[in-house]
Amino acid sequence: MTRVVVVNPNTTASMTATIGHAARIVAAPTTEIVAVTSSMGPVSIEGYYDEAFALPGLLLEIGKAEREGAQAAVIACFDDTGLDAARAMVRMPVIGICEAALVTAAFIAKRFTVVTTMERSRVPIEELVQRYGMAGRARVRAANIAVLALEDPNSGARDRLRNEIVRAIAEDNAEAIVLGCAGMADLALTLSREFGMPVIDGVGAAVKQAEALVALGLGTSKRGAYAAPVAKPYAGALAEFAPA
């Protein structure tokens, strides 16, 4: 049995339930999905400020998961919140859903569009698209949806998401759509059928890539950038995060 922990870096448990369900749908029968909610931080991650304060809770959960026997971790936020820090902290593979979704889209489409939530989230995702080498293939759009509105069927959020996908097809010539928020994870299959094109959820993509890395016997390299942190004291409220 392969154990994959899927960490929601925000503190909204209902969103964790959505994420966990999406992960379990695609997981192999031999994979155990453990979906966990961060114990501290913002209720949603919308921009750089929220992201900074989501890191401590996220890292606590990933460290705990490895100690308890998880073989891979998925960070279920499309900002790939804390991805590099988590990889430096643990030996198991850690997958960010943005990187996983972009790589998956590149396998099946030449040009694709990421549709995310708020305008303030668009630029961080554009920076990730650049970092992952996809700037020549991917556009990023914001549907002006608050993250938590995705859970309210009366908010109109899903209609705004659909409208932005229509624009991506017409204006970007998108051949596939990437859903740019973990809170959209349960919509991928429905939207794919509705629009007759691939719609990629990063949670599912990350789970399958985590399974592949475990099957290949590969963990995070501890040479160079992801070497274990240097042992030193940390002061104040961050004392418990000091590398051993």
JSON list of C-alpha atoms in Angstrom, two decimals:
[
{"chain": "A", "resi": 1, "resn": "MET", "atom": "CA", "xyz": [0.00, 0.00, 0.00]},
{"chain": "A", "resi": 2, "resn": "THR", "atom": "CA", "xyz": [1.31, 3.44, -0.98]},
{"chain": "A", "resi": 3, "resn": "ARG", "atom": "CA", "xyz": [0.43, 6.24, 1.42]},
{"chain": "A", "resi": 4, "resn": "VAL", "atom": "CA", "xyz": [0.13, 9.72, -0.08]},
{"chain": "A", "resi": 5, "resn": "VAL", "atom": "CA", "xyz": [-0.67, 12.67, 2.18]},
{"chain": "A", "resi": 6, "resn": "VAL", "atom": "CA", "xyz": [-2.53, 15.53, 0.52]},
{"chain": "A", "resi": 7, "resn": "VAL", "atom": "CA", "xyz": [-2.14, 18.73, 2.52]},
{"chain": "A", "resi": 8, "resn": "ASN", "atom": "CA", "xyz": [-4.56, 21.64, 2.23]},
{"chain": "A", "resi": 9, "resn": "PRO", "atom": "CA", "xyz": [-2.40, 24.61, 3.30]},
{"chain": "A", "resi": 10, "resn": "ASN", "atom": "CA", "xyz": [-5.42, 26.67, 4.30]},
{"chain": "A", "resi": 11, "resn": "THR", "atom": "CA", "xyz": [-7.54, 25.98, 7.36]},
{"chain": "A", "resi": 12, "resn": "THR", "atom": "CA", "xyz": [-10.92, 25.33, 5.70]},
{"chain": "A", "resi": 13, "resn": "ALA", "atom": "CA", "xyz": [-11.80, 21.71, 6.41]},
{"chain": "A", "resi": 14, "resn": "SER", "atom": "CA", "xyz": [-14.67, 21.57, 3.90]},
{"chain": "A", "resi": 15, "resn": "MET", "atom": "CA", "xyz": [-12.20, 22.39, 1.12]},
{"chain": "A", "resi": 16, "resn": "THR", "atom": "CA", "xyz": [-9.96, 19.58, 2.37]},
{"chain": "A", "resi": 17, "resn": "ALA", "atom": "CA", "xyz": [-12.91, 17.22, 1.98]},
{"chain": "A", "resi": 18, "resn": "THR", "atom": "CA", "xyz": [-13.36, 18.31, -1.66]},
{"chain": "A", "resi": 19, "resn": "ILE", "atom": "CA", "xyz": [-9.64, 17.90, -2.31]},
{"chain": "A", "resi": 20, "resn": "GLY", "atom": "CA", "xyz": [-9.52, 14.49, -0.63]},
{"chain": "A", "resi": 21, "resn": "HIS", "atom": "CA", "xyz": [-12.46, 13.24, -2.66]},
{"chain": "A", "resi": 22, "resn": "ALA", "atom": "CA", "xyz": [-10.82, 14.35, -5.93]},
{"chain": "A", "resi": 23, "resn": "ALA", "atom": "CA", "xyz": [-7.60, 12.63, -4.91]},
{"chain": "A", "resi": 24, "resn": "ARG", "atom": "CA", "xyz": [-9.28, 9.34, -4.02]},
{"chain": "A", "resi": 25, "resn": "ILE", "atom": "CA", "xyz": [-11.23, 9.19, -7.30]},
{"chain": "A", "resi": 26, "resn": "VAL", "atom": "CA", "xyz": [-8.00, 8.95, -9.33]},
{"chain": "A", "resi": 27, "resn": "ALA", "atom": "CA", "xyz": [-5.81, 7.06, -6.86]},
{"chain": "A", "resi": 28, "resn": "ALA", "atom": "CA", "xyz": [-4.93, 3.44, -7.53]},
{"chain": "A", "resi": 29, "resn": "PRO", "atom": "CA", "xyz": [-6.63, 0.80, -5.36]},
{"chain": "A", "resi": 30, "resn": "THR", "atom": "CA", "xyz": [-3.26, 0.23, -3.70]},
{"chain": "A", "resi": 31, "resn": "THR", "atom": "CA", "xyz": [-2.91, 3.91, -2.71]},
{"chain": "A", "resi": 32, "resn": "GLU", "atom": "CA", "xyz": [-4.12, 5.27, 0.60]},
{"chain": "A", "resi": 33, "resn": "ILE", "atom": "CA", "xyz": [-4.96, 8.99, 0.41]},
{"chain": "A", "resi": 34, "resn": "VAL", "atom": "CA", "xyz": [-4.67, 10.89, 3.69]},
{"chain": "A", "resi": 35, "resn": "ALA", "atom": "CA", "xyz": [-6.14, 14.38, 3.28]},
{"chain": "A", "resi": 36, "resn": "VAL", "atom": "CA", "xyz": [-5.22, 16.83, 6.04]},
{"chain": "A", "resi": 37, "resn": "THR", "atom": "CA", "xyz": [-5.99, 20.46, 6.86]},
{"chain": "A", "resi": 38, "resn": "SER", "atom": "CA", "xyz": [-3.36, 22.88, 8.07]},
{"chain": "A", "resi": 39, "resn": "SER", "atom": "CA", "xyz": [-3.68, 23.58, 11.79]},
{"chain": "A", "resi": 40, "resn": "MET", "atom": "CA", "xyz": [-2.82, 27.27, 11.49]},
{"chain": "A", "resi": 41, "resn": "GLY", "atom": "CA", "xyz": [-2.95, 30.06, 8.94]},
{"chain": "A", "resi": 42, "resn": "PRO", "atom": "CA", "xyz": [-5.49, 31.71, 6.62]},
{"chain": "A", "resi": 43, "resn": "VAL", "atom": "CA", "xyz": [-8.88, 30.23, 5.71]},
{"chain": "A", "resi": 44, "resn": "SER", "atom": "CA", "xyz": [-7.96, 30.69, 2.04]},
{"chain": "A", "resi": 45, "resn": "ILE", "atom": "CA", "xyz": [-4.78, 31.59, 0.17]},
{"chain": "A", "resi": 46, "resn": "GLU", "atom": "CA", "xyz": [-5.27, 34.56, -2.13]},
{"chain": "A", "resi": 47, "resn": "GLY", "atom": "CA", "xyz": [-1.97, 36.27, -2.84]},
{"chain": "A", "resi": 48, "resn": "TYR", "atom": "CA", "xyz": [1.51, 36.59, -1.42]},
{"chain": "A", "resi": 49, "resn": "TYR", "atom": "CA", "xyz": [0.56, 37.68, 2.10]},
{"chain": "A", "resi": 50, "resn": "ASP", "atom": "CA", "xyz": [-1.73, 34.71, 2.76]},
{"chain": "A", "resi": 51, "resn": "GLU", "atom": "CA", "xyz": [0.86, 32.39, 1.27]},
{"chain": "A", "resi": 52, "resn": "ALA", "atom": "CA", "xyz": [3.57, 33.54, 3.70]},
{"chain": "A", "resi": 53, "resn": "PHE", "atom": "CA", "xyz": [1.42, 32.78, 6.75]},
{"chain": "A", "resi": 54, "resn": "ALA", "atom": "CA", "xyz": [0.30, 29.42, 5.39]},
{"chain": "A", "resi": 55, "resn": "LEU", "atom": "CA", "xyz": [3.85, 28.05, 5.45]},
{"chain": "A", "resi": 56, "resn": "PRO", "atom": "CA", "xyz": [4.28, 27.08, 9.14]},
{"chain": "A", "resi": 57, "resn": "GLY", "atom": "CA", "xyz": [1.12, 24.98, 9.31]},
{"chain": "A", "resi": 58, "resn": "LEU", "atom": "CA", "xyz": [1.86, 23.35, 5.96]},
{"chain": "A", "resi": 59, "resn": "LEU", "atom": "CA", "xyz": [5.40, 22.37, 6.97]},
{"chain": "A", "resi": 60, "resn": "LEU", "atom": "CA", "xyz": [4.21, 20.96, 10.27]},
{"chain": "A", "resi": 61, "resn": "GLU", "atom": "CA", "xyz": [1.79, 18.66, 8.46]},
{"chain": "A", "resi": 62, "resn": "ILE", "atom": "CA", "xyz": [4.34, 17.47, 5.89]},
{"chain": "A", "resi": 63, "resn": "GLY", "atom": "CA", "xyz": [6.98, 16.75, 8.52]},
{"chain": "A", "resi": 64, "resn": "LYS", "atom": "CA", "xyz": [4.43, 14.87, 10.62]},
{"chain": "A", "resi": 65, "resn": "ALA", "atom": "CA", "xyz": [3.27, 12.87, 7.61]},
{"chain": "A", "resi": 66, "resn": "GLU", "atom": "CA", "xyz": [6.75, 11.63, 6.76]},
{"chain": "A", "resi": 67, "resn": "ARG", "atom": "CA", "xyz": [7.38, 10.64, 10.39]},
{"chain": "A", "resi": 68, "resn": "GLU", "atom": "CA", "xyz": [4.11, 8.67, 10.36]},
{"chain": "A", "resi": 69, "resn": "GLY", "atom": "CA", "xyz": [5.04, 6.72, 7.23]},
{"chain": "A", "resi": 70, "resn": "ALA", "atom": "CA", "xyz": [3.76, 8.69, 4.25]},
{"chain": "A", "resi": 71, "resn": "GLN", "atom": "CA", "xyz": [5.72, 7.93, 1.09]},
{"chain": "A", "resi": 72, "resn": "ALA", "atom": "CA", "xyz": [4.82, 11.10, -0.84]},
{"chain": "A", "resi": 73, "resn": "ALA", "atom": "CA", "xyz": [3.10, 14.43, -0.24]},
{"chain": "A", "resi": 74, "resn": "VAL", "atom": "CA", "xyz": [0.94, 16.70, -2.38]},
{"chain": "A", "resi": 75, "resn": "ILE", "atom": "CA", "xyz": [0.62, 20.41, -1.61]},
{"chain": "A", "resi": 76, "resn": "ALA", "atom": "CA", "xyz": [-2.96, 21.24, -2.60]},
{"chain": "A", "resi": 77, "resn": "CYS", "atom": "CA", "xyz": [-2.65, 24.94, -3.38]},
{"chain": "A", "resi": 78, "resn": "PHE", "atom": "CA", "xyz": [-2.09, 26.17, -6.94]},
{"chain": "A", "resi": 79, "resn": "ASP", "atom": "CA", "xyz": [0.53, 28.67, -5.73]},
{"chain": "A", "resi": 80, "resn": "ASP", "atom": "CA", "xyz": [2.69, 25.62, -4.91]},
{"chain": "A", "resi": 81, "resn": "THR", "atom": "CA", "xyz": [2.89, 27.14, -1.46]},
{"chain": "A", "resi": 82, "resn": "GLY", "atom": "CA", "xyz": [6.07, 26.21, 0.42]},
{"chain": "A", "resi": 83, "resn": "LEU", "atom": "CA", "xyz": [7.10, 23.63, -2.18]},
{"chain": "A", "resi": 84, "resn": "ASP", "atom": "CA", "xyz": [10.85, 24.27, -2.07]},
{"chain": "A", "resi": 85, "resn": "ALA", "atom": "CA", "xyz": [10.93, 24.45, 1.74]},
{"chain": "A", "resi": 86, "resn": "ALA", "atom": "CA", "xyz": [9.01, 21.19, 2.03]},
{"chain": "A", "resi": 87, "resn": "ARG", "atom": "CA", "xyz": [11.35, 19.44, -0.39]},
{"chain": "A", "resi": 88, "resn": "ALA", "atom": "CA", "xyz": [14.33, 20.60, 1.65]},
{"chain": "A", "resi": 89, "resn": "MET", "atom": "CA", "xyz": [12.71, 19.34, 4.84]},
{"chain": "A", "resi": 90, "resn": "VAL", "atom": "CA", "xyz": [11.79, 15.75, 3.85]},
{"chain": "A", "resi": 91, "resn": "ARG", "atom": "CA", "xyz": [13.14, 12.90, 1.75]},
{"chain": "A", "resi": 92, "resn": "MET", "atom": "CA", "xyz": [9.84, 11.70, 0.30]},
{"chain": "A", "resi": 93, "resn": "PRO", "atom": "CA", "xyz": [8.69, 13.28, -3.00]},
{"chain": "A", "resi": 94, "resn": "VAL", "atom": "CA", "xyz": [6.65, 16.46, -2.57]},
{"chain": "A", "resi": 95, "resn": "ILE", "atom": "CA", "xyz": [4.47, 17.48, -5.50]},
{"chain": "A", "resi": 96, "resn": "GLY", "atom": "CA", "xyz": [2.92, 20.91, -6.08]},
{"chain": "A", "resi": 97, "resn": "ILE", "atom": "CA", "xyz": [-0.38, 20.88, -7.92]},
{"chain": "A", "resi": 98, "resn": "CYS", "atom": "CA", "xyz": [0.55, 23.75, -10.25]},
{"chain": "A", "resi": 99, "resn": "GLU", "atom": "CA", "xyz": [3.72, 22.04, -11.47]},
{"chain": "A", "resi": 100, "resn": "ALA", "atom": "CA", "xyz": [1.86, 18.71, -11.78]},
{"chain": "A", "resi": 101, "resn": "ALA", "atom": "CA", "xyz": [-1.02, 20.25, -13.73]},
{"chain": "A", "resi": 102, "resn": "LEU", "atom": "CA", "xyz": [1.21, 22.14, -16.15]},
{"chain": "A", "resi": 103, "resn": "VAL", "atom": "CA", "xyz": [3.33, 19.09, -16.89]},
{"chain": "A", "resi": 104, "resn": "THR", "atom": "CA", "xyz": [0.22, 16.98, -17.43]},
{"chain": "A", "resi": 105, "resn": "ALA", "atom": "CA", "xyz": [-1.33, 19.58, -19.76]},
{"chain": "A", "resi": 106, "resn": "ALA", "atom": "CA", "xyz": [1.89, 19.71, -21.78]},
{"chain": "A", "resi": 107, "resn": "PHE", "atom": "CA", "xyz": [1.60, 15.97, -22.49]},
{"chain": "A", "resi": 108, "resn": "ILE", "atom": "CA", "xyz": [-1.75, 16.39, -24.24]},
{"chain": "A", "resi": 109, "resn": "ALA", "atom": "CA", "xyz": [-1.95, 19.95, -25.62]},
{"chain": "A", "resi": 110, "resn": "LYS", "atom": "CA", "xyz": [0.39, 22.39, -27.32]},
{"chain": "A", "resi": 111, "resn": "ARG", "atom": "CA", "xyz": [-1.31, 25.48, -25.92]},
{"chain": "A", "resi": 112, "resn": "PHE", "atom": "CA", "xyz": [-3.44, 25.68, -22.80]},
{"chain": "A", "resi": 113, "resn": "THR", "atom": "CA", "xyz": [-4.92, 28.22, -20.40]},
{"chain": "A", "resi": 114, "resn": "VAL", "atom": "CA", "xyz": [-4.89, 28.24, -16.62]},
{"chain": "A", "resi": 115, "resn": "VAL", "atom": "CA", "xyz": [-8.11, 29.68, -15.18]},
{"chain": "A", "resi": 116, "resn": "THR", "atom": "CA", "xyz": [-7.65, 30.76, -11.58]},
{"chain": "A", "resi": 117, "resn": "THR", "atom": "CA", "xyz": [-9.69, 32.64, -9.00]},
{"chain": "A", "resi": 118, "resn": "MET", "atom": "CA", "xyz": [-8.72, 36.22, -8.14]},
{"chain": "A", "resi": 119, "resn": "GLU", "atom": "CA", "xyz": [-6.71, 38.74, -10.16]},
{"chain": "A", "resi": 120, "resn": "ARG", "atom": "CA", "xyz": [-4.23, 38.94, -7.27]},
{"chain": "A", "resi": 121, "resn": "SER", "atom": "CA", "xyz": [-3.55, 35.24, -7.77]},
{"chain": "A", "resi": 122, "resn": "ARG", "atom": "CA", "xyz": [-2.91, 35.55, -11.50]},
{"chain": "A", "resi": 123, "resn": "VAL", "atom": "CA", "xyz": [0.56, 37.09, -11.28]},
{"chain": "A", "resi": 124, "resn": "PRO", "atom": "CA", "xyz": [1.99, 34.51, -8.81]},
{"chain": "A", "resi": 125, "resn": "ILE", "atom": "CA", "xyz": [0.75, 31.77, -11.12]},
{"chain": "A", "resi": 126, "resn": "GLU", "atom": "CA", "xyz": [2.24, 33.50, -14.16]},
{"chain": "A", "resi": 127, "resn": "GLU", "atom": "CA", "xyz": [5.55, 33.49, -12.30]},
{"chain": "A", "resi": 128, "resn": "LEU", "atom": "CA", "xyz": [5.22, 29.75, -11.72]},
{"chain": "A", "resi": 129, "resn": "VAL", "atom": "CA", "xyz": [4.39, 29.20, -15.39]},
{"chain": "A", "resi": 130, "resn": "GLN", "atom": "CA", "xyz": [7.63, 31.02, -16.23]},
{"chain": "A", "resi": 131, "resn": "ARG", "atom": "CA", "xyz": [9.61, 29.07, -13.64]},
{"chain": "A", "resi": 132, "resn": "TYR", "atom": "CA", "xyz": [8.36, 25.72, -14.94]},
{"chain": "A", "resi": 133, "resn": "GLY", "atom": "CA", "xyz": [9.29, 26.58, -18.53]},
{"chain": "A", "resi": 134, "resn": "MET", "atom": "CA", "xyz": [5.73, 26.82, -19.83]},
{"chain": "A", "resi": 135, "resn": "ALA", "atom": "CA", "xyz": [5.54, 30.55, -20.63]},
{"chain": "A", "resi": 136, "resn": "GLY", "atom": "CA", "xyz": [5.48, 29.90, -24.37]},
{"chain": "A", "resi": 137, "resn": "ARG", "atom": "CA", "xyz": [2.57, 27.49, -24.09]},
{"chain": "A", "resi": 138, "resn": "ALA", "atom": "CA", "xyz": [0.33, 28.65, -21.23]},
{"chain": "A", "resi": 139, "resn": "ARG", "atom": "CA", "xyz": [-1.84, 31.70, -20.61]},
{"chain": "A", "resi": 140, "resn": "VAL", "atom": "CA", "xyz": [-3.25, 32.57, -17.17]},
{"chain": "A", "resi": 141, "resn": "ARG", "atom": "CA", "xyz": [-6.68, 34.08, -16.63]},
{"chain": "A", "resi": 142, "resn": "ALA", "atom": "CA", "xyz": [-8.54, 35.12, -13.47]},
{"chain": "A", "resi": 143, "resn": "ALA", "atom": "CA", "xyz": [-12.29, 34.61, -13.24]},
{"chain": "A", "resi": 144, "resn": "ASN", "atom": "CA", "xyz": [-12.61, 37.01, -10.27]},
{"chain": "A", "resi": 145, "resn": "ILE", "atom": "CA", "xyz": [-13.87, 34.33, -7.91]},
{"chain": "A", "resi": 146, "resn": "ALA", "atom": "CA", "xyz": [-13.15, 34.34, -4.18]},
{"chain": "A", "resi": 147, "resn": "VAL", "atom": "CA", "xyz": [-11.75, 30.93, -3.26]},
{"chain": "A", "resi": 148, "resn": "LEU", "atom": "CA", "xyz": [-14.40, 30.18, -0.64]},
{"chain": "A", "resi": 149, "resn": "ALA", "atom": "CA", "xyz": [-17.17, 31.19, -3.09]},
{"chain": "A", "resi": 150, "resn": "LEU", "atom": "CA", "xyz": [-16.46, 27.96, -4.95]},
{"chain": "A", "resi": 151, "resn": "GLU", "atom": "CA", "xyz": [-18.17, 26.14, -2.07]},
{"chain": "A", "resi": 152, "resn": "ASP", "atom": "CA", "xyz": [-21.33, 28.26, -2.25]},
{"chain": "A", "resi": 153, "resn": "PRO", "atom": "CA", "xyz": [-23.67, 27.03, -5.01]},
{"chain": "A", "resi": 154, "resn": "ASN", "atom": "CA", "xyz": [-25.49, 30.37, -4.93]},
{"chain": "A", "resi": 155, "resn": "SER", "atom": "CA", "xyz": [-22.40, 32.56, -5.42]},
{"chain": "A", "resi": 156, "resn": "GLY", "atom": "CA", "xyz": [-22.31, 32.43, -9.21]},
{"chain": "A", "resi": 157, "resn": "ALA", "atom": "CA", "xyz": [-18.65, 31.38, -9.02]},
{"chain": "A", "resi": 158, "resn": "ARG", "atom": "CA", "xyz": [-19.05, 28.35, -11.24]},
{"chain": "A", "resi": 159, "resn": "ASP", "atom": "CA", "xyz": [-20.80, 30.39, -13.93]},
{"chain": "A", "resi": 160, "resn": "ARG", "atom": "CA", "xyz": [-17.95, 32.91, -13.89]},
{"chain": "A", "resi": 161, "resn": "LEU", "atom": "CA", "xyz": [-15.49, 30.04, -14.21]},
{"chain": "A", "resi": 162, "resn": "ARG", "atom": "CA", "xyz": [-17.39, 28.68, -17.23]},
{"chain": "A", "resi": 163, "resn": "ASN", "atom": "CA", "xyz": [-17.50, 32.15, -18.82]},
{"chain": "A", "resi": 164, "resn": "GLU", "atom": "CA", "xyz": [-13.73, 32.50, -18.46]},
{"chain": "A", "resi": 165, "resn": "ILE", "atom": "CA", "xyz": [-13.20, 29.09, -20.06]},
{"chain": "A", "resi": 166, "resn": "VAL", "atom": "CA", "xyz": [-15.35, 30.23, -23.02]},
{"chain": "A", "resi": 167, "resn": "ARG", "atom": "CA", "xyz": [-13.10, 33.30, -23.38]},
{"chain": "A", "resi": 168, "resn": "ALA", "atom": "CA", "xyz": [-9.95, 31.17, -23.12]},
{"chain": "A", "resi": 169, "resn": "ILE", "atom": "CA", "xyz": [-11.13, 28.98, -25.97]},
{"chain": "A", "resi": 170, "resn": "ALA", "atom": "CA", "xyz": [-12.13, 31.95, -28.15]},
{"chain": "A", "resi": 171, "resn": "GLU", "atom": "CA", "xyz": [-9.28, 34.35, -27.39]},
{"chain": "A", "resi": 172, "resn": "ASP", "atom": "CA", "xyz": [-6.34, 32.11, -26.43]},
{"chain": "A", "resi": 173, "resn": "ASN", "atom": "CA", "xyz": [-7.11, 29.25, -28.81]},
{"chain": "A", "resi": 174, "resn": "ALA", "atom": "CA", "xyz": [-6.72, 27.02, -25.76]},
{"chain": "A", "resi": 175, "resn": "GLU", "atom": "CA", "xyz": [-6.52, 23.32, -26.52]},
{"chain": "A", "resi": 176, "resn": "ALA", "atom": "CA", "xyz": [-6.89, 22.37, -22.84]},
{"chain": "A", "resi": 177, "resn": "ILE", "atom": "CA", "xyz": [-7.87, 24.10, -19.61]},
{"chain": "A", "resi": 178, "resn": "VAL", "atom": "CA", "xyz": [-6.03, 23.87, -16.31]},
{"chain": "A", "resi": 179, "resn": "LEU", "atom": "CA", "xyz": [-8.09, 24.64, -13.20]},
{"chain": "A", "resi": 180, "resn": "GLY", "atom": "CA", "xyz": [-5.99, 27.05, -11.17]},
{"chain": "A", "resi": 181, "resn": "CYS", "atom": "CA", "xyz": [-7.28, 26.35, -7.66]},
{"chain": "A", "resi": 182, "resn": "ALA", "atom": "CA", "xyz": [-7.50, 23.21, -5.53]},
{"chain": "A", "resi": 183, "resn": "GLY", "atom": "CA", "xyz": [-11.06, 24.23, -4.63]},
{"chain": "A", "resi": 184, "resn": "MET", "atom": "CA", "xyz": [-12.04, 23.52, -8.26]},
{"chain": "A", "resi": 185, "resn": "ALA", "atom": "CA", "xyz": [-10.85, 19.92, -8.05]},
{"chain": "A", "resi": 186, "resn": "ASP", "atom": "CA", "xyz": [-14.34, 18.42, -8.18]},
{"chain": "A", "resi": 187, "resn": "LEU", "atom": "CA", "xyz": [-15.27, 20.25, -11.40]},
{"chain": "A", "resi": 188, "resn": "ALA", "atom": "CA", "xyz": [-12.72, 18.87, -13.86]},
{"chain": "A", "resi": 189, "resn": "LEU", "atom": "CA", "xyz": [-14.64, 15.90, -15.22]},
{"chain": "A", "resi": 190, "resn": "THR", "atom": "CA", "xyz": [-17.92, 17.81, -15.58]},
{"chain": "A", "resi": 191, "resn": "LEU", "atom": "CA", "xyz": [-16.23, 20.72, -17.37]},
{"chain": "A", "resi": 192, "resn": "SER", "atom": "CA", "xyz": [-14.25, 18.39, -19.62]},
{"chain": "A", "resi": 193, "resn": "ARG", "atom": "CA", "xyz": [-17.48, 16.78, -20.78]},
{"chain": "A", "resi": 194, "resn": "GLU", "atom": "CA", "xyz": [-19.26, 20.11, -21.11]},
{"chain": "A", "resi": 195, "resn": "PHE", "atom": "CA", "xyz": [-16.58, 21.73, -23.27]},
{"chain": "A", "resi": 196, "resn": "GLY", "atom": "CA", "xyz": [-15.44, 18.62, -25.12]},
{"chain": "A", "resi": 197, "resn": "MET", "atom": "CA", "xyz": [-11.77, 19.19, -24.29]},
{"chain": "A", "resi": 198, "resn": "PRO", "atom": "CA", "xyz": [-9.27, 18.20, -21.59]},
{"chain": "A", "resi": 199, "resn": "VAL", "atom": "CA", "xyz": [-9.80, 20.02, -18.29]},
{"chain": "A", "resi": 200, "resn": "ILE", "atom": "CA", "xyz": [-7.02, 19.25, -15.85]},
{"chain": "A", "resi": 201, "resn": "ASP", "atom": "CA", "xyz": [-7.26, 19.29, -12.07]},
{"chain": "A", "resi": 202, "resn": "GLY", "atom": "CA", "xyz": [-3.88, 19.65, -10.38]},
{"chain": "A", "resi": 203, "resn": "VAL", "atom": "CA", "xyz": [-4.86, 17.53, -7.37]},
{"chain": "A", "resi": 204, "resn": "GLY", "atom": "CA", "xyz": [-5.52, 14.46, -9.49]},
{"chain": "A", "resi": 205, "resn": "ALA", "atom": "CA", "xyz": [-2.44, 15.09, -11.64]},
{"chain": "A", "resi": 206, "resn": "ALA", "atom": "CA", "xyz": [-0.25, 15.42, -8.54]},
{"chain": "A", "resi": 207, "resn": "VAL", "atom": "CA", "xyz": [-1.56, 12.21, -6.99]},
{"chain": "A", "resi": 208, "resn": "LYS", "atom": "CA", "xyz": [-0.76, 10.21, -10.13]},
{"chain": "A", "resi": 209, "resn": "GLN", "atom": "CA", "xyz": [2.73, 11.70, -10.32]},
{"chain": "A", "resi": 210, "resn": "ALA", "atom": "CA", "xyz": [3.30, 10.98, -6.63]},
{"chain": "A", "resi": 211, "resn": "GLU", "atom": "CA", "xyz": [2.30, 7.36, -7.23]},
{"chain": "A", "resi": 212, "resn": "ALA", "atom": "CA", "xyz": [4.73, 7.14, -10.15]},
{"chain": "A", "resi": 213, "resn": "LEU", "atom": "CA", "xyz": [7.66, 8.49, -8.14]},
{"chain": "A", "resi": 214, "resn": "VAL", "atom": "CA", "xyz": [6.98, 6.06, -5.31]},
{"chain": "A", "resi": 215, "resn": "ALA", "atom": "CA", "xyz": [6.73, 3.16, -7.77]},
{"chain": "A", "resi": 216, "resn": "LEU", "atom": "CA", "xyz": [10.07, 4.20, -9.29]},
{"chain": "A", "resi": 217, "resn": "GLY", "atom": "CA", "xyz": [11.66, 4.28, -5.84]},
{"chain": "A", "resi": 218, "resn": "LEU", "atom": "CA", "xyz": [12.58, 7.96, -6.18]},
{"chain": "A", "resi": 219, "resn": "GLY", "atom": "CA", "xyz": [12.76, 10.50, -3.36]},
{"chain": "A", "resi": 220, "resn": "THR", "atom": "CA", "xyz": [13.87, 14.11, -3.13]},
{"chain": "A", "resi": 221, "resn": "SER", "atom": "CA", "xyz": [17.58, 14.62, -3.83]},
{"chain": "A", "resi": 222, "resn": "LYS", "atom": "CA", "xyz": [19.51, 15.75, -0.78]},
{"chain": "A", "resi": 223, "resn": "ARG", "atom": "CA", "xyz": [22.39, 17.20, -2.76]},
{"chain": "A", "resi": 224, "resn": "GLY", "atom": "CA", "xyz": [22.49, 20.93, -3.46]},
{"chain": "A", "resi": 225, "resn": "ALA", "atom": "CA", "xyz": [19.28, 22.95, -3.36]},
{"chain": "A", "resi": 226, "resn": "TYR", "atom": "CA", "xyz": [17.19, 20.43, -1.41]},
{"chain": "A", "resi": 227, "resn": "ALA", "atom": "CA", "xyz": [19.91, 19.41, 1.04]},
{"chain": "A", "resi": 228, "resn": "ALA", "atom": "CA", "xyz": [18.68, 19.13, 4.62]},
{"chain": "A", "resi": 229, "resn": "PRO", "atom": "CA", "xyz": [18.54, 22.51, 6.42]},
{"chain": "A", "resi": 230, "resn": "VAL", "atom": "CA", "xyz": [21.57, 23.42, 8.49]},
{"chain": "A", "resi": 231, "resn": "ALA", "atom": "CA", "xyz": [20.97, 22.81, 12.21]},
{"chain": "A", "resi": 232, "resn": "LYS", "atom": "CA", "xyz": [20.64, 26.08, 14.10]},
{"chain": "A", "resi": 233, "resn": "PRO", "atom": "CA", "xyz": [18.38, 27.66, 16.73]},
{"chain": "A", "resi": 234, "resn": "TYR", "atom": "CA", "xyz": [15.28, 29.58, 15.68]},
{"chain": "A", "resi": 235, "resn": "ALA", "atom": "CA", "xyz": [13.97, 32.30, 18.00]},
{"chain": "A", "resi": 236, "resn": "GLY", "atom": "CA", "xyz": [10.56, 33.22, 19.38]},
{"chain": "A", "resi": 237, "resn": "ALA", "atom": "CA", "xyz": [7.37, 31.65, 18.05]},
{"chain": "A", "resi": 238, "resn": "LEU", "atom": "CA", "xyz": [9.34, 29.82, 15.36]},
{"chain": "A", "resi": 239, "resn": "ALA", "atom": "CA", "xyz": [11.57, 27.91, 17.80]},
{"chain": "A", "resi": 240, "resn": "GLU", "atom": "CA", "xyz": [9.82, 24.60, 17.09]},
{"chain": "A", "resi": 241, "resn": "PHE", "atom": "CA", "xyz": [10.76, 24.86, 13.40]},
{"chain": "A", "resi": 242, "resn": "ALA", "atom": "CA", "xyz": [14.51, 24.87, 14.08]},
{"chain": "A", "resi": 243, "resn": "PRO", "atom": "CA", "xyz": [16.29, 22.17, 12.02]},
{"chain": "A", "resi": 244, "resn": "ALA", "atom": "CA", "xyz": [17.53, 19.34, 14.22]}
]
